[in-house]
Coordinates of C-alpha atoms in Angstrom, one line a residue:
M96 CA 61.0 -38.5 -25.8
G97 CA 60.4 -35.5 -23.5
D98 CA 62.4 -33.2 -25.8
V99 CA 60.3 -34.2 -28.8
L100 CA 57.0 -33.5 -27.1
L101 CA 58.3 -30.1 -25.9
A102 CA 59.5 -29.3 -29.5
L103 CA 56.2 -30.4 -31.0
S104 CA 54.0 -28.6 -28.5
I105 CA 55.1 -25.1 -29.7
P106 CA 53.8 -25.6 -33.3
V107 CA 50.7 -27.2 -32.0
L108 CA 50.0 -24.2 -29.7
V109 CA 50.6 -21.7 -32.6
F110 CA 48.4 -23.7 -34.9
G111 CA 45.7 -23.9 -32.2
G112 CA 45.9 -20.1 -31.6
G113 CA 45.4 -19.5 -35.4
I114 CA 42.4 -21.8 -35.5
Y115 CA 40.9 -20.0 -32.5
A116 CA 41.5 -16.6 -34.1
A117 CA 39.9 -17.7 -37.3
C118 CA 36.8 -19.2 -35.6
D119 CA 36.5 -16.1 -33.4
C120 CA 36.6 -13.8 -36.5
W121 CA 34.0 -16.0 -38.2
W122 CA 31.7 -15.9 -35.1
R123 CA 31.9 -12.1 -34.8
R124 CA 31.0 -11.6 -38.4
R125 CA 28.0 -13.9 -38.1
H126 CA 26.9 -12.5 -34.7
P127 CA 27.7 -8.7 -34.6
A128 CA 27.6 -7.1 -31.2
P129 CA 24.7 -4.7 -30.3
P130 CA 25.5 -1.0 -30.8
S131 CA 27.5 0.6 -28.0
P132 CA 25.5 2.9 -25.7
Y133 CA 28.3 5.4 -26.0
T134 CA 28.1 6.2 -29.7
H135 CA 26.5 9.3 -31.2
R136 CA 23.9 7.2 -33.1
A137 CA 22.8 5.4 -29.9
A138 CA 22.5 8.8 -28.1
R139 CA 20.3 10.1 -31.0
L140 CA 18.1 7.0 -30.8
S141 CA 17.7 7.3 -27.1
E142 CA 16.9 11.0 -27.4
Q143 CA 14.2 10.2 -30.0
E144 CA 12.7 7.5 -27.7
M145 CA 12.6 10.0 -24.8
L146 CA 11.0 12.7 -27.0
L147 CA 8.3 10.2 -28.1
L148 CA 7.7 9.1 -24.5
A149 CA 7.4 12.7 -23.4
E150 CA 5.0 13.5 -26.3
E151 CA 2.8 10.6 -25.2
I152 CA 2.8 11.8 -21.6
V153 CA 1.9 15.4 -22.6
D154 CA -0.9 14.1 -24.9
A155 CA -2.3 12.0 -22.2
A156 CA -2.2 14.8 -19.7
H157 CA -3.8 17.2 -22.2
A158 CA -6.6 14.7 -22.9
A159 CA -7.2 14.2 -19.1
L160 CA -6.8 17.8 -18.0
G161 CA -7.9 19.7 -21.1
P162 CA -11.4 20.5 -19.8
L163 CA -9.8 22.3 -16.8
Y164 CA -8.3 24.9 -19.2
D165 CA -11.4 25.7 -21.2
A166 CA -12.5 29.3 -21.6
P167 CA -14.5 30.7 -18.7
G168 CA -18.2 30.5 -19.2
H169 CA -17.9 27.4 -21.3
A170 CA -21.0 25.2 -20.9
G171 CA -18.9 22.1 -20.2
S172 CA -16.5 23.8 -17.8
P173 CA -16.0 21.5 -14.8
L174 CA -15.3 24.5 -12.5
G175 CA -18.8 25.9 -12.9
S176 CA -19.1 29.0 -10.6
L177 CA -15.4 28.8 -9.7
S178 CA -14.4 30.2 -13.1
P179 CA -12.2 33.3 -12.9
R180 CA -14.0 36.6 -13.1
P181 CA -14.2 38.2 -16.6
S182 CA -11.4 40.5 -17.5
R183 CA -12.0 44.3 -17.4
A184 CA -11.6 46.5 -20.4
P185 CA -8.3 48.4 -20.5
R186 CA -8.3 52.1 -19.5
G187 CA -7.9 54.7 -22.2
D188 CA -4.4 55.7 -21.2
A189 CA -3.1 52.1 -21.1
T190 CA -0.3 51.1 -23.4
P191 CA -1.8 49.1 -26.2
D192 CA 1.4 47.0 -26.9
R193 CA 4.3 45.5 -24.9
V194 CA 6.4 48.7 -25.1
P195 CA 7.3 50.0 -21.6
S196 CA 5.0 52.8 -20.4
P197 CA 6.4 56.2 -19.8
P198 CA 7.3 56.9 -16.2
A199 CA 4.5 58.4 -14.0
A200 CA 4.8 62.0 -12.7
A201 CA 6.3 62.4 -9.3
R202 CA 3.9 63.3 -6.5
R203 CA 4.7 65.9 -3.8
R204 CA 3.5 65.5 -0.3

């Protein structure tokens, strides 16, 4: 009797493994896993989320601190008399653009 049970246990184990594999395949098709955090798509999605969060932070900071950067002399400027002094007009020999100025003449002592 012991030999018969041993001989029949092998087909039962193979059949049970097949049933398990079929059920596992069915379960994975019905319940897919969430996307892996290491895929390119997941990286793009997280980058977009970070950019949206950064944009919200910048917008909130601009709304809160925007009046600090108003032009000097603005009536609603919170700095009042602490505004920077007005800029002076450029001299006549100043370079009008961003091109480097010619070197100055050397002085003798």
